[in-house]
Short mmCIF file of C-alpha atoms and ligand atoms in Angstrom, two decimals:
data_model
loop_
_atom_site.label_atom_id
_atom_site.label_comp_id
_atom_site.label_asym_id
_atom_site.label_seq_id
_atom_site.Cartn_x
_atom_site.Cartn_y
_atom_site.Cartn_z
CA MET J 166 0.05 -0.11 0.16
CA SER J 167 1.60 3.62 -0.89
CA LYS J 168 1.43 5.63 1.82
CA ILE J 169 -0.67 8.81 2.61
CA PRO J 170 1.52 12.30 1.81
CA VAL J 171 1.36 14.58 4.70
CA GLY J 172 2.17 18.01 5.83
CA ILE J 173 3.33 19.61 9.16
CA LEU J 174 2.01 23.27 9.72
CA GLY J 175 4.64 24.50 12.52
CA ALA J 176 7.42 21.97 11.35
CA THR J 177 10.21 23.49 13.46
CA GLY J 178 8.52 24.04 16.71
CA MET J 179 8.58 21.86 19.58
CA VAL J 180 5.31 20.02 18.32
CA GLY J 181 6.51 19.84 14.61
CA GLN J 182 9.72 18.03 15.72
CA ASN J 183 8.15 15.61 17.59
CA TYR J 184 5.52 14.94 14.64
CA ILE J 185 8.59 14.51 12.33
CA ALA J 186 10.27 11.87 15.04
CA LEU J 187 7.16 10.01 15.49
CA LEU J 188 5.92 9.72 11.87
CA ALA J 189 9.36 8.31 10.97
CA GLY J 190 8.49 4.58 9.44
CA HIS J 191 4.55 5.06 10.24
CA PRO J 192 2.89 2.20 8.56
CA TRP J 193 0.29 4.79 6.81
CA PHE J 194 1.59 8.44 6.62
CA GLU J 195 4.80 9.99 5.27
CA VAL J 196 5.84 13.38 5.75
CA LYS J 197 5.95 15.26 2.24
CA TYR J 198 5.31 18.81 3.41
CA LEU J 199 6.74 21.01 5.49
CA ALA J 200 5.63 24.68 6.43
CA ALA J 201 6.71 26.94 9.43
CA SER J 202 7.01 30.80 9.59
CA PRO J 203 8.32 33.24 6.96
CA ARG J 204 11.42 33.31 8.96
CA SER J 205 12.07 29.74 7.97
CA ALA J 206 10.59 29.39 4.29
CA GLY J 207 12.77 28.82 1.61
CA LYS J 208 15.04 27.03 3.45
CA THR J 209 15.66 23.34 3.56
CA TYR J 210 14.31 21.80 6.61
CA GLY J 211 17.89 20.63 7.45
CA GLU J 212 19.00 24.29 7.21
CA ALA J 213 15.99 25.76 9.32
CA ALA J 214 16.45 23.18 11.93
CA ALA J 215 19.95 23.24 12.53
CA GLY J 216 20.83 23.90 16.09
CA ARG J 217 17.34 24.14 16.72
CA TRP J 218 16.15 20.36 17.19
CA HIS J 219 15.10 20.29 20.74
CA LEU J 220 14.39 16.45 21.15
CA ARG J 221 16.65 13.78 22.67
CA ARG J 222 16.00 11.48 19.70
CA GLY J 223 16.68 12.23 16.28
CA TYR J 224 14.65 12.07 12.99
CA GLU J 225 15.22 10.04 9.48
CA ALA J 226 17.66 13.18 8.44
CA ALA J 227 17.27 11.03 4.65
CA LEU J 228 13.55 11.75 4.39
CA ILE J 229 13.18 15.02 5.78
CA ASP J 230 16.43 17.32 5.31
CA GLY J 231 16.07 18.00 1.75
CA ILE J 232 12.28 18.90 1.92
CA THR J 233 11.61 23.03 1.21
CA VAL J 234 10.24 24.54 3.86
CA GLN J 235 6.92 26.40 3.03
CA ASP J 236 5.32 29.62 4.50
CA ALA J 237 2.31 28.02 6.12
CA ASN J 238 0.47 31.23 5.61
CA ASP J 239 0.64 30.41 1.61
CA VAL J 240 -2.29 28.11 1.49
CA GLY J 241 -2.05 28.47 -2.14
CA ALA J 242 1.72 26.26 -2.29
CA ALA J 243 -0.07 23.46 -0.43
CA ALA J 244 -3.48 23.67 -2.42
CA ALA J 245 -1.01 22.71 -5.28
CA ALA J 246 0.71 19.95 -3.56
CA GLU J 247 -2.29 18.52 -2.98
CA LYS J 248 -3.19 18.99 -6.77
CA ARG J 249 -0.21 17.21 -7.64
CA GLY J 250 -1.02 14.01 -5.16
CA GLU J 251 1.76 15.44 -3.08
CA LEU J 252 -0.43 16.42 0.33
CA ALA J 253 -3.59 14.71 1.78
CA PHE J 254 -3.97 16.35 4.85
CA VAL J 255 -1.98 18.38 7.21
CA PHE J 256 -1.12 18.17 10.88
CA SER J 257 -1.39 21.67 12.41
CA ALA J 258 1.20 22.49 15.32
CA LEU J 259 1.51 26.46 14.94
CA GLU J 260 1.94 28.93 17.37
CA MET J 261 0.69 32.40 16.38
CA ASP J 262 -1.94 34.56 17.09
CA LYS J 263 -5.18 32.68 18.04
CA ASP J 264 -7.49 34.75 15.14
CA ALA J 265 -4.68 33.56 12.63
CA ILE J 266 -4.26 29.93 13.09
CA LEU J 267 -8.18 29.93 13.31
CA GLY J 268 -8.05 31.51 9.99
CA LEU J 269 -5.68 29.69 8.19
CA GLU J 270 -7.02 26.34 9.61
CA GLU J 271 -10.10 27.28 7.97
CA SER J 272 -8.41 28.35 4.61
CA TYR J 273 -6.71 25.06 4.58
CA ALA J 274 -9.93 22.99 5.23
CA ALA J 275 -11.81 25.24 2.32
CA ALA J 276 -8.74 24.37 0.02
CA GLY J 277 -9.68 20.70 0.23
CA ILE J 278 -7.15 19.64 2.50
CA PRO J 279 -8.54 18.06 6.05
CA VAL J 280 -6.53 19.97 9.06
CA VAL J 281 -5.82 17.49 12.22
CA SER J 282 -4.78 20.18 14.79
CA ASN J 283 -3.11 20.45 17.92
CA ALA J 284 -3.30 24.13 18.56
CA SER J 285 -6.28 25.78 20.81
CA ALA J 286 -7.46 28.26 18.24
CA ASN J 287 -10.77 25.51 16.96
CA ARG J 288 -11.36 23.64 20.36
CA TRP J 289 -14.49 26.09 21.10
CA THR J 290 -15.76 26.14 17.55
CA PRO J 291 -19.08 24.34 18.40
CA ASP J 292 -18.73 22.20 14.86
CA VAL J 293 -15.16 20.99 15.15
CA PRO J 294 -14.81 17.96 17.27
CA MET J 295 -12.20 17.69 19.98
CA LEU J 296 -10.87 14.27 20.02
CA ILE J 297 -9.57 11.64 22.68
CA PRO J 298 -10.00 8.76 20.25
CA GLU J 299 -10.30 6.28 23.39
CA VAL J 300 -13.38 8.69 24.60
CA ASN J 301 -15.31 10.52 21.95
CA ALA J 302 -14.19 8.75 18.41
CA ALA J 303 -18.41 9.06 17.52
CA HIS J 304 -17.65 13.10 17.41
CA THR J 305 -16.25 12.33 14.08
CA ASP J 306 -20.03 12.07 12.80
CA LEU J 307 -19.64 15.76 13.36
CA ILE J 308 -17.48 16.21 10.01
CA PRO J 309 -19.82 15.70 6.93
CA LEU J 310 -21.97 18.34 8.96
CA GLN J 311 -19.03 20.70 9.34
CA GLN J 312 -18.48 20.33 5.61
CA LYS J 313 -21.70 21.03 4.74
CA ALA J 314 -22.17 23.90 6.72
CA ARG J 315 -18.90 25.25 5.52
CA GLY J 316 -19.38 24.39 1.73
CA TRP J 317 -16.34 22.55 2.21
CA THR J 318 -16.10 19.05 0.12
CA LYS J 319 -12.86 17.52 1.26
CA GLY J 320 -11.29 19.85 3.89
CA PHE J 321 -12.34 19.98 7.48
CA ILE J 322 -11.03 20.49 11.00
CA VAL J 323 -10.49 18.50 14.16
CA VAL J 324 -8.56 19.46 17.00
CA LYS J 325 -7.36 17.62 19.74
CA PRO J 326 -7.56 18.91 23.69
CA ASN J 327 -5.13 20.40 25.92
CA CYS J 328 -2.62 18.35 27.09
CA SER J 329 -3.19 18.70 30.85
CA ILE J 330 -6.47 16.56 30.98
CA GLN J 331 -5.21 13.59 29.26
CA SER J 332 -3.95 12.20 32.78
CA TYR J 333 -7.51 11.62 33.87
CA MET J 334 -9.86 12.18 30.88
CA MET J 335 -9.69 8.39 30.02
CA PRO J 336 -9.99 7.15 33.28
CA VAL J 337 -13.01 9.54 34.20
CA TRP J 338 -14.52 8.34 30.93
CA ALA J 339 -13.97 4.61 31.81
CA LEU J 340 -15.76 4.82 35.11
CA LEU J 341 -18.38 6.82 33.46
CA GLN J 342 -19.13 4.32 30.65
CA ALA J 343 -19.01 1.46 33.43
CA GLY J 344 -21.98 3.55 35.18
CA TYR J 345 -20.43 5.24 37.59
CA GLU J 346 -21.46 8.90 37.41
CA VAL J 347 -18.96 11.09 38.51
CA LYS J 348 -20.50 14.54 39.86
CA ARG J 349 -17.10 16.48 41.15
CA LEU J 350 -13.67 16.23 40.22
CA ILE J 351 -10.77 18.10 41.71
CA ALA J 352 -7.62 17.85 39.70
CA THR J 353 -3.91 19.35 40.68
CA THR J 354 -1.71 19.03 38.10
CA MET J 355 2.03 19.29 37.79
CA GLN J 356 3.15 20.08 34.24
CA ALA J 357 6.37 19.50 32.67
CA VAL J 358 8.20 22.34 31.15
CA SER J 359 8.03 20.93 27.14
CA GLY J 360 4.57 21.76 27.47
CA ALA J 361 5.52 25.18 26.94
CA GLY J 362 7.24 24.75 24.04
CA PHE J 363 10.71 26.39 23.37
CA PRO J 364 12.28 28.14 24.86
CA GLY J 365 9.36 28.16 27.45
CA VAL J 366 9.44 28.77 31.10
CA PRO J 367 12.50 30.68 32.18
CA SER J 368 15.09 28.00 33.54
CA LEU J 369 15.70 30.52 36.72
CA ASP J 370 11.75 30.67 37.27
CA VAL J 371 11.69 26.90 37.43
CA ILE J 372 14.58 25.29 38.36
CA ASP J 373 14.42 24.45 42.10
CA ASN J 374 10.62 25.91 42.29
CA VAL J 375 7.00 24.96 41.25
CA VAL J 376 5.37 27.70 39.51
CA PRO J 377 1.87 27.54 40.53
CA PHE J 378 -0.08 29.45 37.36
CA ILE J 379 -0.16 28.40 33.79
CA GLY J 380 -1.97 31.33 32.09
CA GLY J 381 -5.45 29.77 30.76
CA GLU J 382 -4.46 26.38 31.84
CA GLU J 383 -7.15 25.68 34.84
CA GLU J 384 -9.83 27.57 32.53
CA LYS J 385 -9.00 25.12 29.60
CA SER J 386 -8.79 21.88 31.97
CA GLU J 387 -12.45 22.98 33.52
CA LYS J 388 -14.14 23.31 30.23
CA GLU J 389 -12.60 21.07 27.44
CA PRO J 390 -14.05 17.89 29.37
CA LEU J 391 -17.25 18.92 28.74
CA LYS J 392 -17.27 19.33 25.41
CA ILE J 393 -15.30 15.79 24.99
CA LEU J 394 -18.22 14.11 27.11
CA GLY J 395 -20.70 15.82 24.87
CA ALA J 396 -22.87 14.95 22.48
CA VAL J 397 -23.67 15.37 18.67
CA GLU J 398 -27.09 17.08 18.37
CA GLY J 399 -28.14 19.56 15.30
CA GLY J 400 -24.73 19.51 13.57
CA LEU J 401 -22.73 20.63 16.87
CA ILE J 402 -21.90 19.39 20.14
CA ARG J 403 -23.93 19.79 23.10
CA ASN J 404 -21.64 20.14 25.82
CA ALA J 405 -22.18 17.46 29.04
CA ALA J 406 -23.57 19.21 32.15
CA GLY J 407 -21.08 17.28 34.35
CA PRO J 408 -18.59 16.49 35.99
CA LEU J 409 -17.91 19.90 37.73
CA ILE J 410 -14.37 20.24 37.70
CA SER J 411 -11.81 22.33 39.94
CA ALA J 412 -8.61 22.43 38.23
CA HIS J 413 -5.10 23.54 39.96
CA CYS J 414 -2.01 23.82 37.02
CA ASN J 415 1.40 23.75 38.31
CA ARG J 416 4.70 23.99 36.09
CA VAL J 417 7.03 21.81 37.88
CA PRO J 418 11.00 21.34 36.83
CA VAL J 419 10.16 18.22 34.97
CA SER J 420 11.10 17.58 31.26
CA ASP J 421 8.36 15.35 30.03
CA GLY J 422 5.13 14.13 31.27
CA HIS J 423 2.33 15.75 33.10
CA THR J 424 1.00 14.21 36.26
CA ALA J 425 -2.45 15.02 37.91
CA THR J 426 -3.47 14.20 41.50
CA VAL J 427 -7.27 13.59 40.96
CA SER J 428 -10.34 13.33 43.58
CA LEU J 429 -13.70 12.23 42.63
CA GLU J 430 -17.21 12.43 43.80
CA PHE J 431 -19.53 9.71 42.45
CA GLY J 432 -23.44 10.28 42.21
CA ALA J 433 -25.41 7.39 44.14
CA LYS J 434 -23.68 4.25 42.94
CA LYS J 435 -20.29 4.30 44.55
CA PRO J 436 -17.61 2.14 43.01
CA SER J 437 -14.97 0.50 45.65
CA VAL J 438 -11.25 1.17 44.80
CA GLU J 439 -10.78 -2.34 43.57
CA GLN J 440 -14.08 -1.77 41.26
CA VAL J 441 -12.42 1.60 39.92
CA LYS J 442 -8.84 -0.57 39.36
CA GLU J 443 -11.07 -3.61 37.18
CA VAL J 444 -12.87 -0.91 35.24
CA TRP J 445 -9.38 0.55 34.62
CA ARG J 446 -7.41 -2.83 33.73
CA ASN J 447 -10.57 -3.80 31.40
CA PHE J 448 -11.01 -0.37 29.66
CA ARG J 449 -10.34 -1.02 25.72
CA ALA J 450 -11.96 1.46 23.19
CA LEU J 451 -12.18 1.52 19.28
CA PRO J 452 -8.31 2.66 18.48
CA GLN J 453 -7.47 -0.83 20.27
CA GLU J 454 -10.41 -2.79 18.29
CA LEU J 455 -9.07 -1.11 15.20
CA GLY J 456 -5.54 -1.83 15.93
CA LEU J 457 -4.55 1.64 15.13
CA PRO J 458 -0.79 1.59 15.18
CA PHE J 459 -0.06 4.26 17.66
CA ALA J 460 -3.21 3.22 19.75
CA PRO J 461 -1.69 1.55 23.03
CA THR J 462 -2.49 -2.11 23.71
CA GLN J 463 -3.21 -0.95 27.53
CA PRO J 464 -4.74 2.35 27.40
CA ILE J 465 -4.99 2.63 31.14
CA ILE J 466 -2.03 1.11 33.06
CA VAL J 467 -2.72 0.18 36.77
CA ARG J 468 0.27 0.61 38.91
CA GLU J 469 0.43 -0.85 41.95
CA GLU J 470 3.42 0.25 43.79
CA ALA J 471 2.78 2.82 46.60
CA ASN J 472 5.38 5.44 44.61
CA ARG J 473 3.93 5.41 41.01
CA PRO J 474 3.20 6.47 38.46
CA GLN J 475 6.43 8.78 38.36
CA PRO J 476 7.12 10.79 35.13
CA GLY J 477 10.64 9.88 34.92
CA LYS J 478 9.92 5.89 35.12
CA ASP J 479 6.01 5.69 33.38
CA ARG J 480 5.84 8.63 30.87
CA ASP J 481 7.45 6.06 28.21
CA ALA J 482 4.46 3.39 28.97
CA ASP J 483 3.17 1.91 25.65
CA LYS J 484 4.59 3.97 22.87
CA SER J 485 4.57 6.76 25.57
CA MET J 486 0.54 7.02 24.42
CA ALA J 487 -0.59 4.96 27.74
CA VAL J 488 -2.31 6.73 30.72
CA SER J 489 -0.77 5.41 33.95
CA VAL J 490 -2.73 5.53 37.26
CA GLY J 491 -1.69 4.75 41.02
CA ARG J 492 -2.47 5.17 44.14
CA VAL J 493 -5.92 4.79 43.73
CA ARG J 494 -7.63 4.88 47.42
CA ALA J 495 -10.38 5.93 49.25
CA CYS J 496 -10.78 9.56 49.78
CA PRO J 497 -12.16 11.43 52.94
CA VAL J 498 -13.63 14.51 51.32
CA PHE J 499 -14.91 12.90 48.33
CA ASP J 500 -15.04 9.19 47.04
CA ILE J 501 -11.78 7.88 45.47
CA ARG J 502 -8.55 9.62 44.81
CA PHE J 503 -5.85 8.55 42.43
CA VAL J 504 -2.50 9.71 40.54
CA GLY J 505 -2.35 9.98 36.82
CA LEU J 506 0.53 10.39 34.44
CA SER J 507 0.43 10.98 30.75
CA HIS J 508 3.25 12.13 28.09
CA ASN J 509 2.41 15.58 27.59
CA THR J 510 4.32 15.94 24.22
CA ILE J 511 3.23 12.41 22.83
CA ARG J 512 -0.15 11.48 24.17
CA GLY J 513 -0.54 15.12 24.87
CA ALA J 514 0.18 16.45 21.78
CA ALA J 515 1.88 14.95 18.60
CA GLY J 516 1.29 11.29 19.15
CA GLY J 517 -2.49 12.50 19.96
CA GLY J 518 -2.52 14.03 16.95
CA ILE J 519 -1.25 11.10 14.85
CA LEU J 520 -4.03 8.65 16.54
CA ASN J 521 -6.79 10.93 15.79
CA ALA J 522 -5.11 10.88 11.76
CA GLU J 523 -5.04 7.05 12.37
CA LEU J 524 -8.82 6.65 13.53
CA LEU J 525 -9.80 9.10 10.65
CA LYS J 526 -7.99 7.05 8.15
CA ALA J 527 -9.44 4.09 9.54
CA LYS J 528 -13.28 5.56 9.43
CA GLY J 529 -12.78 6.79 5.83
CA PHE J 530 -12.35 10.82 6.38
CA LEU J 531 -8.71 10.85 4.76
CA GLY J 532 -9.11 9.24 1.01
P1 NAP M 2068 6.53 26.23 19.14
O1 NAP M 2068 7.94 25.35 19.14
O2 NAP M 2068 6.72 27.96 19.51
O3 NAP M 2068 6.45 26.24 17.39
C1 NAP M 2068 5.67 27.21 16.41
C2 NAP M 2068 5.46 26.78 15.13
O4 NAP M 2068 4.88 28.01 14.53
C3 NAP M 2068 6.73 27.02 14.63
O5 NAP M 2068 7.09 25.84 13.28
C4 NAP M 2068 6.96 28.46 13.90
O6 NAP M 2068 7.75 28.62 12.87
C5 NAP M 2068 5.61 28.34 13.31
N1 NAP M 2068 5.14 30.13 13.70
C6 NAP M 2068 5.36 30.68 14.46
N2 NAP M 2068 4.98 31.91 14.00
C7 NAP M 2068 4.38 31.87 12.50
C8 NAP M 2068 3.54 32.77 11.39
N3 NAP M 2068 3.56 33.85 11.60
N4 NAP M 2068 3.09 32.06 10.63
C9 NAP M 2068 3.49 30.75 10.38
N5 NAP M 2068 4.16 30.08 11.29
C10 NAP M 2068 4.40 30.55 12.47
O7 NAP M 2068 5.10 25.75 19.61
P2 NAP M 2068 5.17 24.52 20.03
O8 NAP M 2068 5.40 24.47 21.82
O9 NAP M 2068 5.43 23.28 18.90
O10 NAP M 2068 3.33 24.68 20.06
C11 NAP M 2068 2.84 24.47 18.74
C12 NAP M 2068 1.13 24.54 18.78
O11 NAP M 2068 0.74 23.34 19.64
C13 NAP M 2068 0.71 25.99 19.89
O12 NAP M 2068 -0.77 26.07 19.25
C14 NAP M 2068 0.38 24.90 21.17
O13 NAP M 2068 -0.36 25.51 21.91
C15 NAP M 2068 -0.04 23.52 20.74
N6 NAP M 2068 0.65 22.88 21.76
C16 NAP M 2068 1.86 22.48 22.10
C17 NAP M 2068 1.90 21.49 23.53
C18 NAP M 2068 3.29 21.35 23.93
O14 NAP M 2068 3.45 19.97 24.73
N7 NAP M 2068 4.05 21.97 23.20
C19 NAP M 2068 1.15 20.53 23.74
C20 NAP M 2068 -0.24 20.70 22.98
C21 NAP M 2068 -0.46 21.56 21.98
P3 NAP M 2068 9.38 29.30 12.89
O15 NAP M 2068 10.04 27.92 13.52
O16 NAP M 2068 9.71 29.20 11.56
O17 NAP M 2068 9.27 30.33 13.50
#
C-alpha cells in the first residue's frame, strides 16, 4: 500500500519536531510537506532546523532534511501540492495569534485539505470535534455536517484537547462508561516544562521551584472535558452538564510528563477501590479494536507500587501513549483519589494528533 502524503504546519517548533520524529517509519503516513513561519520558508528543513532540534531522539534526516520549508500562511502552495497528489492532509502545530490560526486552519480546510490540529484556536468552534479517540471517536460524525455547513467538500478540521487533561480524561470516561456517574472532580496538575514549547519557561523561574500558575490552563481544564463528553446534536456538540471540575495547574521542573492528583465524587452508585482498578484494567476502546498503529494496547495502566506513577519512570509506557494511574485509594472528602500521568508532548500533543489521524483514516475520512 502506498503511504498517504502528509504535511506539518509549524514543522520547526517543539510539537512539529515531535511529529517529524514520531512519523518516521509510520506504516500509513509519510511526511512530504513542511511549513513554518516566513523566517524558515525557503530554507531546506535541514537548514531551518539546524541548531534548533530540541528533542533527545532524532529523525530520519535522509527523508526530511532536503524538503524545502514552505510559508504556512501560503495556502496556495499547499493546495498546489494537494493537486499534485503530494499532500492529503496536514497536522497543524502552529504557534501564532489565535485568530490567525483560526483563519489559516479554515483556509486549508476550504482548499480541500483536512486539518488535524494541536492548536487551541478551534477547540471551542462548536462544529469542530475535539478528539481523544478512546473517549469520543463518535464525534467524527460531525465532520460531514461541518463540511456541509461550511460548503467544504474534502477539507475539515478536528482538534485535540489540552495536554493537561489527558492524565485523567480516559480514566474518568472509563468509569462513566461502567455506569459510575462522576459528579465532582478536583485535579491538581504538575506539568512538565516541555508543555510550554521552546524556549518556554525561563530556567531561573523553574529550577528548584514550582510555578503555581499557567495562563489559561485551569479554565481549559475545567471546560474542555465537557465538550469531549458532550453529544452530537443538530450539527454541533452539546456540552455535557458535568462533572463539575476544579483544576489547579502548576509548572514543575520535569522535562516531559504531566502528572495529576485527582479526587472524584460519584453519584448514587459508588465503586470500591478494587472496582475502579478493575474498570481501568479492562478498559479498551475503538483505537484498540481497530488496532490503530499508535494506539496503546493497554490504554490505562494501573500501577500497584506505593510510589508510582512517576514521570521519569512511566511517561514512556506503551509508545508513550498509555495513561498510567496509581495510588488509587479512598478519599475522605470525595469518594476516590488517584494519581494519573501521561506524556504531554506525545499523548498530549503529536502522538495524540497522529492517533486522531489514524482514527480518521480508519473511518474513511482521509482518502
Ligand atoms: P513552538 O515551538 O513555538 O513552534 C511554533 C511553530 O509555529 C514553528 O514552526 C514556527 O515557525 C511557526 N510559526 C510561528 N509564527 C508563525 C507565523 N507567523 N506564520 C507561520 N508559522 C509560524 O510551539 P509548540 O510548542 O510546538 O506549539 C505548537 C502548537 O501546539 C501551539 O498552538 C500549542 O499551543 C500547541 N500545543 C503544544 C503542546 C506542547 O506540549 N508544547 C501541547 C499541546 C498543544 P518558525 O520556526 O519558522 O518560527
